[in-house]
Amino acid sequence: MFVAKSIAADHKDLIHDVSYDFHGRRMATCSSDQSVKVWDKGDDGEWRCTASWKTHSGSVWRVTWAHPEFGQVLASCSFDRTAAVWEEIVGESNDKQRGQSHWIKRTTLVDSRTSVTDVKFAPKHMGLMLTTCSADGVVRIYEAPDVMNLSQWSLQHEISCKLSCSCISWNPSSSRAHPPMIAVGRDDSNVTYSGKVQIYEYNENTRKYAKAETLMTVTDPVHDITFAPNLGRSFHVLAIATKDVRIFKLVPLRRESANSSGPTKFEVQVMAQFDSHNSQVWRVSWNITSTLLASSGDDGCVRLWKANYMDNWKCTGILRGDGSPVNGSGHAAPLSAVGVPGAAQMLVGATSAGRKKAQLMPG
Amino acid sequence: MEEVDVEPSTTLIPSAGFHRKHLGFEWGPGDLLVYETNYKLQGPRSAGSPFVHIVRRDEDICSPILRKLFNESHLIFVGLQKIKEDIPSKNKKSQFVSISKNYRSVIRACMEELQQNVSILLAIELIWNLCEVLFIDTAPAGSLLLHLLDWVRLHKSDVDARAREVLQSDSPAQHQSYWDVVRNTKKKLKSHHMTPLTLELVTFIKHCHYTYCRTQTLTEFEVKWRHWHEECDRCLQENTFASNRHLETICKILVGDEDTLLEQKELLSTWYHFLVTRLLFTHPTIKPPDLHYYAQSSMNMFLGPRASPEPLDIILLSAFEFDLHQVIKDCSIALNNWWFVAHLTDLLDHCKLLQSHNLHFGSNLREFLVLEYASGLFTHHSLWQLAVDYFDHCPEFGRVYLELQIERVPLDTERKAIKVLRICEDRQMSEQVRSICKIMAKRALRNNRLGSALSWSIRAKDAAFATLISERFLQDYSNKGSFTDLDLLDNLGPAMLLSDRLTFLGKYREFHRLYGEKRFSEAARLLLSLMTAKIAPRSLWMTLLTDALPLLEQKEVIFSVDQTYELMSCLEDCFSSVFQDEDIESTKTELLRLALARNLTMAIVKEGTIET
């Protein structure tokens, strides 16, 4: 791996989240400077900032894109106890010439009494639904019944998880075999309610979300959680960032009788566990085909994990800061210091400072 | 069996890790975004300007020459999949061999163009060629070595050619193949006394090297060879050549004395060259199962106690041991790009070799590798189209992988969107079709391109969105007094039926067209039916009735008596239920009532008159 490009994000404070849009042509960044910036990738492959605006009155923790079927829509959540929905409006022609676009606030969701720690859109087959979780332990699911009018959102469900929630993840599967399912991670240190990951499932009959499973073996604070893309499997795969990286397999058990109500029961297996970070793990995320999992930890590294065809997991790459300071003018150290690939290395993969990759040809 | 040991490589991110503890990341199409952050949400405020770094794994798909490799191998791959199952195995084998040679010639073509940095391609072609010799183009009994000789010769000259270019050395001794050694020694032999044995030697060399196995049966050859070998041996024992060191060396070589051969290390250059040479002189009719013993010992002897084998050596050794699984595994690890293992494994799978080598996951392994390779292609702006064919030939997961990834192809232009759509439509991926059309419709609507939005909605079969856009059309009409996108509206055809509002829009436009063409009675009939058949929304009835006015005021009677009665009742319906805006409406209503009454009288008269 190598660093292909570095973009000066120009935030005045720490970046907390970066989010690609569905097609990978736009990017949103959010920061403790209370603003969100939107970047567009031009035909020349260069990234340009096309919008930058103040979104909250506190640090913005997360920013996320809605599916492009709903237009150009962003959601952000913040320490200021609110989440907000933003829509891009097509500007005047001189704006387009200047390469600027405008985003306007469609709604502010103020139900939370504490910092809103995560915000995610539900899978598109459920309609335009937004979910938040807060340090007050409540997961809130909102819906915009009229997708042409994004200023109307109604709070459809409130799920109380009792203690501080840090992350949520929707099961992306749109298969009719699986009802809508959401996983919630908690980062409290309570010992009584020790299972820190809970899975809720939507029940068609009661029209409510009910708890389907608590992962009792996860007893340390959970910082991130993410379902893998489904790939037509009958079971679900869930990755968790806690004191280590853990991947769970949830196999739905067949119901005893056709009429039995209540949420699905699962057989829970641990597919893999990695403690290479040797410290708290803060983020986990799957790539689009769920063949790679990336994790970020207290050791300052991002690690990539891959399973081979025998389902044996291995770490296939590590990213780490080089420890050099940003120099006074605010520019990164020259890129030539980091591996730039030659044509032959291309097939092998660039070697970078640190590890000598096994060479194929002798001498 | 040693494994190729690879630790994960570490990539350093510049200007990160000084103040902040953590690295944030986000997966992108073909890359990873990385940035400094602090998940503990506290920590010193930074005045610096933070960066977002784009990290890539595979850069090779961007090199134009390797792109050629991918393009051409794609054609070969697709051709291979099409080979029918029911062809007799003899014909199949020759087809597989020719496909294998095709792949290799594509690799060689790339090497030609790349000029520098070809060492990886060289290695790939070396391994592939060996696999072809050992597994695909399996030689008839006893002639394995002949093929191995060709293999070594081909690659020795490769290496020599490259070395020559780089070193520009003048000394011919550096570049002799061992054939040349033999030829040279032959010359030397001729200059000495021709004893019966030396004559036999020369004859034998000539015989052996040029007519190997071609004119004799295996057993005949073996007998002859053994006899000759024993003669040579006896000569050495009897110190026949004690007077001449050269001849003695030659004789030792011909007997396959390992130490003497090893003295020629420089000329041999690699342990597998040594192996083949050694076999030629000690065991020319070697059979595949016996190969591995000689391979292992040759490698050990050649490399010596201190040198350790390189990954390439281990891979070749696994091949000599006929351990296909190990070859594939080690290649997967040593090479970052999946091109080689995917195509080779696919070919081996077609040759039914993965099963015969007792791998439980035979075709799963093939599919795994092909999926990996194709997924990598998908992130490229034009090569993604090649990937589609690869996914098509992965029976278990190909479809779902394609569904996932094709949705993410950026729809930069209408043309590209249509290209993507066609692929989805051909495979009945109806959800992806709907989604892509919806995205395009939404984008068009945002940019106020109503016609485009409408046609995309129709293609998406999205009734709700079509209704929405139809309403916008009608709004536009009432604001501007004319329709846009006439081409589209006039040619809706059966698509009109997607939504009621769309049907109305189409029919309403048709009414205007008929009126424009002065086909008044048809227009009148259509206008009326829009109301009576309840196609038109109530809110628009006043507009329709107003449209009827010019028809009512024509000199000729257009609406019949019955039609006029119907219009009147529509007017009354309208007046009572819809508008409360009395001032304007009552004037219009009066006008209409008057016009309708007048029309009625004229119609009654017209219909009552008998034509004489």
PDB file of C-alpha atoms in Angstrom, chain A residues 48-228:
ATOM      1  CA  ARG A  48     -12.082  20.157  -4.471  1.00  0.00           C
ATOM      2  CA  CYS A  49     -14.022  21.561  -1.565  1.00  0.00           C
ATOM      3  CA  THR A  50     -17.406  22.620  -2.907  1.00  0.00           C
ATOM      4  CA  ALA A  51     -19.096  23.513   0.355  1.00  0.00           C
ATOM      5  CA  SER A  52     -18.119  24.338   3.900  1.00  0.00           C
ATOM      6  CA  TRP A  53     -20.530  25.474   6.555  1.00  0.00           C
ATOM      7  CA  LYS A  54     -21.191  25.540  10.255  1.00  0.00           C
ATOM      8  CA  THR A  55     -23.565  22.777  11.178  1.00  0.00           C
ATOM      9  CA  HIS A  56     -23.756  22.607  14.960  1.00  0.00           C
ATOM     10  CA  SER A  57     -22.858  24.432  18.127  1.00  0.00           C
ATOM     11  CA  GLY A  58     -20.551  21.684  19.293  1.00  0.00           C
ATOM     12  CA  SER A  59     -18.118  19.126  17.906  1.00  0.00           C
ATOM     13  CA  VAL A  60     -19.596  17.205  15.010  1.00  0.00           C
ATOM     14  CA  TRP A  61     -18.970  13.504  15.629  1.00  0.00           C
ATOM     15  CA  ARG A  62     -20.306  11.802  12.528  1.00  0.00           C
ATOM     16  CA  VAL A  63     -21.496  12.614   9.070  1.00  0.00           C
ATOM     17  CA  THR A  64     -23.192  10.241   6.666  1.00  0.00           C
ATOM     18  CA  TRP A  65     -24.739  10.262   3.170  1.00  0.00           C
ATOM     19  CA  ALA A  66     -28.213   9.070   2.273  1.00  0.00           C
ATOM     20  CA  HIS A  67     -28.600   6.753  -0.690  1.00  0.00           C
ATOM     21  CA  PRO A  68     -28.536   8.744  -3.961  1.00  0.00           C
ATOM     22  CA  GLU A  69     -32.052   7.550  -4.720  1.00  0.00           C
ATOM     23  CA  PHE A  70     -33.116  10.166  -2.205  1.00  0.00           C
ATOM     24  CA  GLY A  71     -31.023  12.886  -3.772  1.00  0.00           C
ATOM     25  CA  GLN A  72     -27.997  14.632  -2.289  1.00  0.00           C
ATOM     26  CA  VAL A  73     -28.685  14.378   1.422  1.00  0.00           C
ATOM     27  CA  LEU A  74     -26.360  14.403   4.436  1.00  0.00           C
ATOM     28  CA  ALA A  75     -26.964  13.811   8.120  1.00  0.00           C
ATOM     29  CA  SER A  76     -24.701  14.937  10.945  1.00  0.00           C
ATOM     30  CA  CYS A  77     -24.714  14.430  14.703  1.00  0.00           C
ATOM     31  CA  SER A  78     -23.028  16.433  17.403  1.00  0.00           C
ATOM     32  CA  PHE A  79     -22.018  17.014  20.967  1.00  0.00           C
ATOM     33  CA  ASP A  80     -24.666  19.759  21.004  1.00  0.00           C
ATOM     34  CA  ARG A  81     -27.311  17.019  21.508  1.00  0.00           C
ATOM     35  CA  THR A  82     -28.773  17.346  18.050  1.00  0.00           C
ATOM     36  CA  ALA A  83     -28.698  15.606  14.725  1.00  0.00           C
ATOM     37  CA  ALA A  84     -29.420  17.465  11.500  1.00  0.00           C
ATOM     38  CA  VAL A  85     -30.395  16.646   7.932  1.00  0.00           C
ATOM     39  CA  TRP A  86     -28.952  18.668   5.050  1.00  0.00           C
ATOM     40  CA  GLU A  87     -29.921  18.800   1.394  1.00  0.00           C
ATOM     41  CA  GLU A  88     -27.971  20.234  -1.487  1.00  0.00           C
ATOM     42  CA  ILE A  89     -29.878  22.659  -3.625  1.00  0.00           C
ATOM     43  CA  VAL A  90     -29.005  23.334  -7.194  1.00  0.00           C
ATOM     44  CA  GLY A  91     -27.508  26.784  -7.155  1.00  0.00           C
ATOM     45  CA  GLU A  92     -27.303  29.687  -9.522  1.00  0.00           C
ATOM     46  CA  SER A  93     -25.132  29.309 -12.592  1.00  0.00           C
ATOM     47  CA  ASN A  94     -22.365  31.537 -11.235  1.00  0.00           C
ATOM     48  CA  ASP A  95     -22.137  29.256  -8.218  1.00  0.00           C
ATOM     49  CA  LYS A  96     -21.615  26.330 -10.531  1.00  0.00           C
ATOM     50  CA  GLN A  97     -18.915  28.213 -12.352  1.00  0.00           C
ATOM     51  CA  ARG A  98     -17.167  28.950  -9.102  1.00  0.00           C
ATOM     52  CA  GLY A  99     -17.527  25.313  -8.218  1.00  0.00           C
ATOM     53  CA  GLN A 100     -19.596  25.957  -5.148  1.00  0.00           C
ATOM     54  CA  SER A 101     -22.780  24.319  -4.031  1.00  0.00           C
ATOM     55  CA  HIS A 102     -25.237  25.105  -1.286  1.00  0.00           C
ATOM     56  CA  TRP A 103     -26.540  22.911   1.429  1.00  0.00           C
ATOM     57  CA  ILE A 104     -29.524  23.874   3.507  1.00  0.00           C
ATOM     58  CA  LYS A 105     -30.761  22.464   6.734  1.00  0.00           C
ATOM     59  CA  ARG A 106     -33.955  20.523   6.321  1.00  0.00           C
ATOM     60  CA  THR A 107     -34.505  19.543   9.919  1.00  0.00           C
ATOM     61  CA  THR A 108     -32.955  19.436  13.356  1.00  0.00           C
ATOM     62  CA  LEU A 109     -33.688  16.466  15.580  1.00  0.00           C
ATOM     63  CA  VAL A 110     -33.663  17.648  19.171  1.00  0.00           C
ATOM     64  CA  ASP A 111     -35.047  14.717  21.097  1.00  0.00           C
ATOM     65  CA  SER A 112     -31.800  13.653  22.701  1.00  0.00           C
ATOM     66  CA  ARG A 113     -30.869  14.965  26.134  1.00  0.00           C
ATOM     67  CA  THR A 114     -27.190  14.203  25.685  1.00  0.00           C
ATOM     68  CA  SER A 115     -24.494  14.133  23.053  1.00  0.00           C
ATOM     69  CA  VAL A 116     -25.607  12.249  19.941  1.00  0.00           C
ATOM     70  CA  THR A 117     -22.876   9.729  19.280  1.00  0.00           C
ATOM     71  CA  ASP A 118     -23.863   8.104  15.985  1.00  0.00           C
ATOM     72  CA  VAL A 119     -26.151   8.753  13.068  1.00  0.00           C
ATOM     73  CA  LYS A 120     -26.931   6.278  10.292  1.00  0.00           C
ATOM     74  CA  PHE A 121     -29.448   5.966   7.489  1.00  0.00           C
ATOM     75  CA  ALA A 122     -31.352   2.700   7.379  1.00  0.00           C
ATOM     76  CA  PRO A 123     -31.060   0.488   4.270  1.00  0.00           C
ATOM     77  CA  LYS A 124     -32.833   2.135   1.359  1.00  0.00           C
ATOM     78  CA  HIS A 125     -35.455  -0.567   0.957  1.00  0.00           C
ATOM     79  CA  MET A 126     -36.909   0.656   4.265  1.00  0.00           C
ATOM     80  CA  GLY A 127     -37.515   4.116   2.855  1.00  0.00           C
ATOM     81  CA  LEU A 128     -35.824   7.279   4.019  1.00  0.00           C
ATOM     82  CA  MET A 129     -35.134   6.506   7.670  1.00  0.00           C
ATOM     83  CA  LEU A 130     -32.560   8.034   9.950  1.00  0.00           C
ATOM     84  CA  THR A 131     -31.305   6.525  13.176  1.00  0.00           C
ATOM     85  CA  THR A 132     -29.436   8.176  16.018  1.00  0.00           C
ATOM     86  CA  CYS A 133     -28.012   6.934  19.280  1.00  0.00           C
ATOM     87  CA  SER A 134     -26.996   9.007  22.254  1.00  0.00           C
ATOM     88  CA  ALA A 135     -25.108   8.964  25.475  1.00  0.00           C
ATOM     89  CA  ASP A 136     -28.543   8.976  27.150  1.00  0.00           C
ATOM     90  CA  GLY A 137     -28.922   5.360  26.081  1.00  0.00           C
ATOM     91  CA  VAL A 138     -31.738   5.871  23.575  1.00  0.00           C
ATOM     92  CA  VAL A 139     -31.772   4.828  19.948  1.00  0.00           C
ATOM     93  CA  ARG A 140     -34.196   6.884  17.876  1.00  0.00           C
ATOM     94  CA  ILE A 141     -35.533   5.952  14.485  1.00  0.00           C
ATOM     95  CA  TYR A 142     -36.987   8.735  12.357  1.00  0.00           C
ATOM     96  CA  GLU A 143     -38.781   8.543   9.060  1.00  0.00           C
ATOM     97  CA  ALA A 144     -39.457  11.049   6.301  1.00  0.00           C
ATOM     98  CA  PRO A 145     -42.765   9.838   4.913  1.00  0.00           C
ATOM     99  CA  ASP A 146     -42.602  12.173   1.912  1.00  0.00           C
ATOM    100  CA  VAL A 147     -39.214  11.869   0.266  1.00  0.00           C
ATOM    101  CA  MET A 148     -39.849  15.071  -1.660  1.00  0.00           C
ATOM    102  CA  ASN A 149     -40.255  17.026   1.544  1.00  0.00           C
ATOM    103  CA  LEU A 150     -37.268  16.507   3.771  1.00  0.00           C
ATOM    104  CA  SER A 151     -38.386  18.970   6.402  1.00  0.00           C
ATOM    105  CA  GLN A 152     -40.945  16.512   7.720  1.00  0.00           C
ATOM    106  CA  TRP A 153     -39.524  13.770   9.866  1.00  0.00           C
ATOM    107  CA  SER A 154     -41.428  11.794  12.459  1.00  0.00           C
ATOM    108  CA  LEU A 155     -39.991   9.872  15.360  1.00  0.00           C
ATOM    109  CA  GLN A 156     -41.178   6.346  14.722  1.00  0.00           C
ATOM    110  CA  HIS A 157     -39.372   4.348  17.360  1.00  0.00           C
ATOM    111  CA  GLU A 158     -37.465   4.920  20.545  1.00  0.00           C
ATOM    112  CA  ILE A 159     -35.409   2.004  21.753  1.00  0.00           C
ATOM    113  CA  SER A 160     -34.138   2.343  25.268  1.00  0.00           C
ATOM    114  CA  CYS A 161     -30.836   0.607  25.859  1.00  0.00           C
ATOM    115  CA  LYS A 162     -30.632   2.012  29.365  1.00  0.00           C
ATOM    116  CA  LEU A 163     -26.979   2.959  29.261  1.00  0.00           C
ATOM    117  CA  SER A 164     -24.730   5.141  27.108  1.00  0.00           C
ATOM    118  CA  CYS A 165     -24.770   4.075  23.461  1.00  0.00           C
ATOM    119  CA  SER A 166     -21.833   4.698  21.191  1.00  0.00           C
ATOM    120  CA  CYS A 167     -22.666   3.095  17.856  1.00  0.00           C
ATOM    121  CA  ILE A 168     -25.366   1.555  15.703  1.00  0.00           C
ATOM    122  CA  SER A 169     -25.377  -0.587  12.602  1.00  0.00           C
ATOM    123  CA  TRP A 170     -28.198  -1.705  10.361  1.00  0.00           C
ATOM    124  CA  ASN A 171     -28.148  -5.106   8.766  1.00  0.00           C
ATOM    125  CA  PRO A 172     -27.937  -4.180   5.078  1.00  0.00           C
ATOM    126  CA  SER A 173     -29.765  -7.299   3.923  1.00  0.00           C
ATOM    127  CA  SER A 174     -32.920  -6.562   1.971  1.00  0.00           C
ATOM    128  CA  SER A 175     -33.871 -10.201   1.752  1.00  0.00           C
ATOM    129  CA  ARG A 176     -37.424 -10.968   2.717  1.00  0.00           C
ATOM    130  CA  ALA A 177     -36.118 -13.764   4.863  1.00  0.00           C
ATOM    131  CA  HIS A 178     -34.699 -11.237   7.316  1.00  0.00           C
ATOM    132  CA  PRO A 179     -36.789  -8.593   9.053  1.00  0.00           C
ATOM    133  CA  PRO A 180     -35.086  -5.233   9.623  1.00  0.00           C
ATOM    134  CA  MET A 181     -32.352  -5.627  12.203  1.00  0.00           C
ATOM    135  CA  ILE A 182     -30.208  -3.116  14.043  1.00  0.00           C
ATOM    136  CA  ALA A 183     -27.231  -3.673  16.340  1.00  0.00           C
ATOM    137  CA  VAL A 184     -26.420  -1.232  19.129  1.00  0.00           C
ATOM    138  CA  GLY A 185     -23.133  -0.967  20.996  1.00  0.00           C
ATOM    139  CA  ARG A 186     -22.700   0.543  24.446  1.00  0.00           C
ATOM    140  CA  ASP A 187     -19.617   2.061  25.972  1.00  0.00           C
ATOM    141  CA  ASP A 188     -20.663   2.273  29.602  1.00  0.00           C
ATOM    142  CA  SER A 189     -18.749   0.418  32.297  1.00  0.00           C
ATOM    143  CA  ASN A 190     -21.738  -0.983  34.127  1.00  0.00           C
ATOM    144  CA  VAL A 191     -21.200  -4.498  35.403  1.00  0.00           C
ATOM    145  CA  THR A 192     -24.822  -5.528  35.961  1.00  0.00           C
ATOM    146  CA  TYR A 193     -25.859  -5.029  32.350  1.00  0.00           C
ATOM    147  CA  SER A 194     -22.680  -6.548  31.100  1.00  0.00           C
ATOM    148  CA  GLY A 195     -23.566  -7.630  27.570  1.00  0.00           C
ATOM    149  CA  LYS A 196     -22.627  -4.501  25.636  1.00  0.00           C
ATOM    150  CA  VAL A 197     -24.016  -5.399  22.216  1.00  0.00           C
ATOM    151  CA  GLN A 198     -27.715  -5.733  21.637  1.00  0.00           C
ATOM    152  CA  ILE A 199     -29.569  -6.710  18.504  1.00  0.00           C
ATOM    153  CA  TYR A 200     -33.089  -5.488  17.855  1.00  0.00           C
ATOM    154  CA  GLU A 201     -35.433  -6.814  15.264  1.00  0.00           C
ATOM    155  CA  TYR A 202     -38.567  -5.314  13.746  1.00  0.00           C
ATOM    156  CA  ASN A 203     -41.782  -7.258  14.282  1.00  0.00           C
ATOM    157  CA  GLU A 204     -44.404  -6.919  11.537  1.00  0.00           C
ATOM    158  CA  ASN A 205     -47.254  -7.768  13.877  1.00  0.00           C
ATOM    159  CA  THR A 206     -46.501  -5.488  16.794  1.00  0.00           C
ATOM    160  CA  ARG A 207     -44.946  -2.878  14.490  1.00  0.00           C
ATOM    161  CA  LYS A 208     -42.231  -2.446  17.039  1.00  0.00           C
ATOM    162  CA  TYR A 209     -38.571  -3.262  17.546  1.00  0.00           C
ATOM    163  CA  ALA A 210     -37.897  -5.974  20.078  1.00  0.00           C
ATOM    164  CA  LYS A 211     -34.618  -7.214  21.465  1.00  0.00           C
ATOM    165  CA  ALA A 212     -33.549 -10.384  19.690  1.00  0.00           C
ATOM    166  CA  GLU A 213     -30.135 -11.010  21.150  1.00  0.00           C
ATOM    167  CA  THR A 214     -27.571  -9.677  23.602  1.00  0.00           C
ATOM    168  CA  LEU A 215     -23.970 -10.676  23.021  1.00  0.00           C
ATOM    169  CA  MET A 216     -23.115 -11.624  26.591  1.00  0.00           C
ATOM    170  CA  THR A 217     -19.481 -12.367  25.817  1.00  0.00           C
ATOM    171  CA  VAL A 218     -18.826  -8.733  24.944  1.00  0.00           C
ATOM    172  CA  THR A 219     -18.382  -7.231  28.381  1.00  0.00           C
ATOM    173  CA  ASP A 220     -16.030  -4.351  27.680  1.00  0.00           C
ATOM    174  CA  PRO A 221     -17.090  -0.968  26.317  1.00  0.00           C
ATOM    175  CA  VAL A 222     -17.921  -1.150  22.629  1.00  0.00           C
ATOM    176  CA  HIS A 223     -16.812   1.712  20.427  1.00  0.00           C
ATOM    177  CA  ASP A 224     -17.930   0.628  16.974  1.00  0.00           C
ATOM    178  CA  ILE A 225     -20.066  -2.028  15.402  1.00  0.00           C
ATOM    179  CA  THR A 226     -20.783  -2.969  11.807  1.00  0.00           C
ATOM    180  CA  PHE A 227     -22.715  -5.592   9.919  1.00  0.00           C
ATOM    181  CA  ALA A 228     -21.044  -7.045   6.859  1.00  0.00           C
TER     182      ALA A 228
END
